[in-house]
PDB file of C-alpha atoms in Angstrom:
ATOM      1  CA  UNK A   1       0.000   0.000   0.000  1.00  0.00           C
ATOM      2  CA  UNK A   2       3.016   2.268   0.248  1.00  0.00           C
ATOM      3  CA  UNK A   3       2.675   4.899  -2.453  1.00  0.00           C
ATOM      4  CA  UNK A   4      -0.923   3.944  -3.291  1.00  0.00           C
ATOM      5  CA  UNK A   5      -3.317   6.846  -3.444  1.00  0.00           C
ATOM      6  CA  UNK A   6      -6.943   5.802  -3.661  1.00  0.00           C
ATOM      7  CA  UNK A   7      -9.009   8.519  -5.334  1.00  0.00           C
ATOM      8  CA  UNK A   8     -12.241   8.133  -3.357  1.00  0.00           C
ATOM      9  CA  UNK A   9     -12.522   5.676  -0.447  1.00  0.00           C
ATOM     10  CA  UNK A  10     -16.097   5.079   0.710  1.00  0.00           C
ATOM     11  CA  UNK A  11     -17.430   3.097   3.655  1.00  0.00           C
ATOM     12  CA  UNK A  12     -20.424   0.946   2.711  1.00  0.00           C
ATOM     13  CA  UNK A  13     -23.358   0.380   5.013  1.00  0.00           C
ATOM     14  CA  UNK A  14     -21.893  -2.930   6.155  1.00  0.00           C
ATOM     15  CA  UNK A  15     -18.697  -1.154   7.269  1.00  0.00           C
ATOM     16  CA  UNK A  16     -16.502  -2.466   4.460  1.00  0.00           C
ATOM     17  CA  UNK A  17     -14.495  -0.366   2.050  1.00  0.00           C
ATOM     18  CA  UNK A  18     -15.482   0.571  -1.491  1.00  0.00           C
ATOM     19  CA  UNK A  19     -12.914   2.436  -3.571  1.00  0.00           C
ATOM     20  CA  UNK A  20     -13.446   4.551  -6.653  1.00  0.00           C
ATOM     21  CA  UNK A  21     -10.656   5.006  -9.176  1.00  0.00           C
ATOM     22  CA  UNK A  22     -11.218   8.074 -11.332  1.00  0.00           C
ATOM     23  CA  UNK A  23      -9.759   8.598 -14.767  1.00  0.00           C
ATOM     24  CA  UNK A  24     -10.146  11.683 -16.894  1.00  0.00           C
ATOM     25  CA  UNK A  25     -13.236  11.847 -19.078  1.00  0.00           C
ATOM     26  CA  UNK A  26     -13.014  14.067 -22.141  1.00  0.00           C
ATOM     27  CA  UNK A  27      -9.400  15.016 -21.482  1.00  0.00           C
ATOM     28  CA  UNK A  28      -8.428  11.340 -21.903  1.00  0.00           C
ATOM     29  CA  UNK A  29      -8.312  12.021 -25.670  1.00  0.00           C
ATOM     30  CA  UNK A  30      -7.738   8.340 -26.250  1.00  0.00           C
ATOM     31  CA  UNK A  31     -10.264   5.747 -27.325  1.00  0.00           C
ATOM     32  CA  UNK A  32     -11.909   3.505 -24.763  1.00  0.00           C
ATOM     33  CA  UNK A  33     -12.399   0.689 -27.257  1.00  0.00           C
ATOM     34  CA  UNK A  34     -10.793  -0.503 -30.456  1.00  0.00           C
ATOM     35  CA  UNK A  35     -11.906  -2.800 -33.235  1.00  0.00           C
ATOM     36  CA  UNK A  36     -10.481  -6.306 -32.986  1.00  0.00           C
ATOM     37  CA  UNK A  37     -11.635  -8.626 -35.738  1.00  0.00           C
ATOM     38  CA  UNK A  38     -15.406  -8.247 -35.694  1.00  0.00           C
ATOM     39  CA  UNK A  39     -15.799  -6.902 -32.155  1.00  0.00           C
ATOM     40  CA  UNK A  40     -15.022  -3.867 -30.047  1.00  0.00           C
ATOM     41  CA  UNK A  41     -12.582  -4.510 -27.200  1.00  0.00           C
ATOM     42  CA  UNK A  42     -11.310  -2.235 -24.398  1.00  0.00           C
ATOM     43  CA  UNK A  43      -8.012  -0.488 -25.055  1.00  0.00           C
ATOM     44  CA  UNK A  44      -4.850  -0.819 -22.973  1.00  0.00           C
ATOM     45  CA  UNK A  45      -5.757   2.349 -21.020  1.00  0.00           C
ATOM     46  CA  UNK A  46      -8.940   0.672 -19.777  1.00  0.00           C
ATOM     47  CA  UNK A  47      -7.059  -2.500 -18.848  1.00  0.00           C
ATOM     48  CA  UNK A  48      -4.413  -0.418 -17.032  1.00  0.00           C
ATOM     49  CA  UNK A  49      -7.081   1.348 -14.971  1.00  0.00           C
ATOM     50  CA  UNK A  50      -8.739  -1.951 -14.039  1.00  0.00           C
ATOM     51  CA  UNK A  51      -5.337  -3.400 -13.151  1.00  0.00           C
ATOM     52  CA  UNK A  52      -4.646  -0.408 -10.930  1.00  0.00           C
ATOM     53  CA  UNK A  53      -7.902  -0.965  -9.029  1.00  0.00           C
ATOM     54  CA  UNK A  54      -7.115  -4.675  -8.670  1.00  0.00           C
ATOM     55  CA  UNK A  55      -3.681  -3.822  -7.284  1.00  0.00           C
ATOM     56  CA  UNK A  56      -5.311  -1.522  -4.732  1.00  0.00           C
ATOM     57  CA  UNK A  57      -7.592  -4.372  -3.635  1.00  0.00           C
ATOM     58  CA  UNK A  58      -4.617  -6.726  -3.305  1.00  0.00           C
ATOM     59  CA  UNK A  59      -2.819  -4.102  -1.210  1.00  0.00           C
ATOM     60  CA  UNK A  60      -5.873  -3.750   1.007  1.00  0.00           C
ATOM     61  CA  UNK A  61      -5.968  -7.536   1.468  1.00  0.00           C
ATOM     62  CA  UNK A  62      -2.261  -7.650   2.292  1.00  0.00           C
ATOM     63  CA  UNK A  63      -2.633  -4.898   4.900  1.00  0.00           C
ATOM     64  CA  UNK A  64      -6.062  -5.828   6.225  1.00  0.00           C
ATOM     65  CA  UNK A  65      -5.072  -6.343   9.862  1.00  0.00           C
ATOM     66  CA  UNK A  66      -3.068  -3.111  10.079  1.00  0.00           C
ATOM     67  CA  UNK A  67      -5.860  -1.090   8.443  1.00  0.00           C
ATOM     68  CA  UNK A  68      -8.446  -2.661  10.760  1.00  0.00           C
ATOM     69  CA  UNK A  69      -6.298  -1.971  13.841  1.00  0.00           C
ATOM     70  CA  UNK A  70      -5.279   1.596  12.938  1.00  0.00           C
ATOM     71  CA  UNK A  71      -8.387   2.854  11.124  1.00  0.00           C
ATOM     72  CA  UNK A  72     -11.154   0.471  12.135  1.00  0.00           C
ATOM     73  CA  UNK A  73     -12.017  -0.166   8.470  1.00  0.00           C
ATOM     74  CA  UNK A  74     -12.847  -3.638   7.200  1.00  0.00           C
ATOM     75  CA  UNK A  75     -11.112  -4.388   3.907  1.00  0.00           C
ATOM     76  CA  UNK A  76     -11.913  -8.098   3.652  1.00  0.00           C
ATOM     77  CA  UNK A  77     -14.961  -7.427   1.485  1.00  0.00           C
ATOM     78  CA  UNK A  78     -13.537  -4.364  -0.253  1.00  0.00           C
ATOM     79  CA  UNK A  79     -14.719  -3.638  -3.765  1.00  0.00           C
ATOM     80  CA  UNK A  80     -13.748  -1.154  -6.444  1.00  0.00           C
ATOM     81  CA  UNK A  81     -15.214   0.730  -9.365  1.00  0.00           C
ATOM     82  CA  UNK A  82     -13.292   2.436 -12.150  1.00  0.00           C
ATOM     83  CA  UNK A  83     -14.796   5.548 -13.723  1.00  0.00           C
ATOM     84  CA  UNK A  84     -13.012   6.112 -17.000  1.00  0.00           C
ATOM     85  CA  UNK A  85     -13.610   8.182 -20.069  1.00  0.00           C
ATOM     86  CA  UNK A  86     -16.818   9.231 -21.715  1.00  0.00           C
ATOM     87  CA  UNK A  87     -18.472   7.808 -24.827  1.00  0.00           C
ATOM     88  CA  UNK A  88     -18.266  11.231 -26.497  1.00  0.00           C
ATOM     89  CA  UNK A  89     -14.490  10.794 -26.747  1.00  0.00           C
ATOM     90  CA  UNK A  90     -15.268   8.290 -29.552  1.00  0.00           C
ATOM     91  CA  UNK A  91     -18.201   9.820 -31.440  1.00  0.00           C
ATOM     92  CA  UNK A  92     -17.693   7.360 -34.318  1.00  0.00           C
ATOM     93  CA  UNK A  93     -18.500   4.376 -32.061  1.00  0.00           C
ATOM     94  CA  UNK A  94     -22.070   3.928 -30.825  1.00  0.00           C
ATOM     95  CA  UNK A  95     -22.310   4.318 -27.052  1.00  0.00           C
ATOM     96  CA  UNK A  96     -24.064   0.945 -26.860  1.00  0.00           C
ATOM     97  CA  UNK A  97     -21.018  -0.733 -28.450  1.00  0.00           C
ATOM     98  CA  UNK A  98     -18.669   0.930 -25.954  1.00  0.00           C
ATOM     99  CA  UNK A  99     -20.875  -0.126 -23.041  1.00  0.00           C
ATOM    100  CA  UNK A 100     -21.043  -3.692 -24.353  1.00  0.00           C
ATOM    101  CA  UNK A 101     -17.254  -3.949 -24.720  1.00  0.00           C
ATOM    102  CA  UNK A 102     -16.746  -2.719 -21.150  1.00  0.00           C
ATOM    103  CA  UNK A 103     -19.477  -5.035 -19.846  1.00  0.00           C
ATOM    104  CA  UNK A 104     -17.817  -7.997 -21.557  1.00  0.00           C
ATOM    105  CA  UNK A 105     -14.498  -7.115 -19.896  1.00  0.00           C
ATOM    106  CA  UNK A 106     -16.128  -7.126 -16.462  1.00  0.00           C
ATOM    107  CA  UNK A 107     -17.995 -10.340 -17.213  1.00  0.00           C
ATOM    108  CA  UNK A 108     -14.692 -11.940 -18.188  1.00  0.00           C
ATOM    109  CA  UNK A 109     -13.070 -10.798 -14.949  1.00  0.00           C
ATOM    110  CA  UNK A 110     -15.937 -12.248 -12.926  1.00  0.00           C
ATOM    111  CA  UNK A 111     -15.629 -15.617 -14.680  1.00  0.00           C
ATOM    112  CA  UNK A 112     -11.878 -16.080 -14.484  1.00  0.00           C
ATOM    113  CA  UNK A 113     -10.219 -18.717 -12.361  1.00  0.00           C
ATOM    114  CA  UNK A 114      -7.147 -18.034 -10.299  1.00  0.00           C
TER     115      UNK A 114
END
């Protein structure tokens, strides 16, 4: 957790932590999705942001006891959301296609095995 700077930490009703990772919207100036074969897929910037949030969650897990002792915050059930970009940054791609590509990324993360 050394050097980590969570953008917005929130305490959920059950007392556990929920973090929000914010990325620039219109100033991103980079696409959120790209065409790959016959489908839209998230770009590296999106994957980097998701990876950053995952790393924060791993850091919270690794430091759970210290955080609980010093701050009284439960991190065992911590969750994260990444707010990145805006569909208007890619006016040539329908917003529905962007949303679907991002949804598929999250679905894939939920279904992975470790």
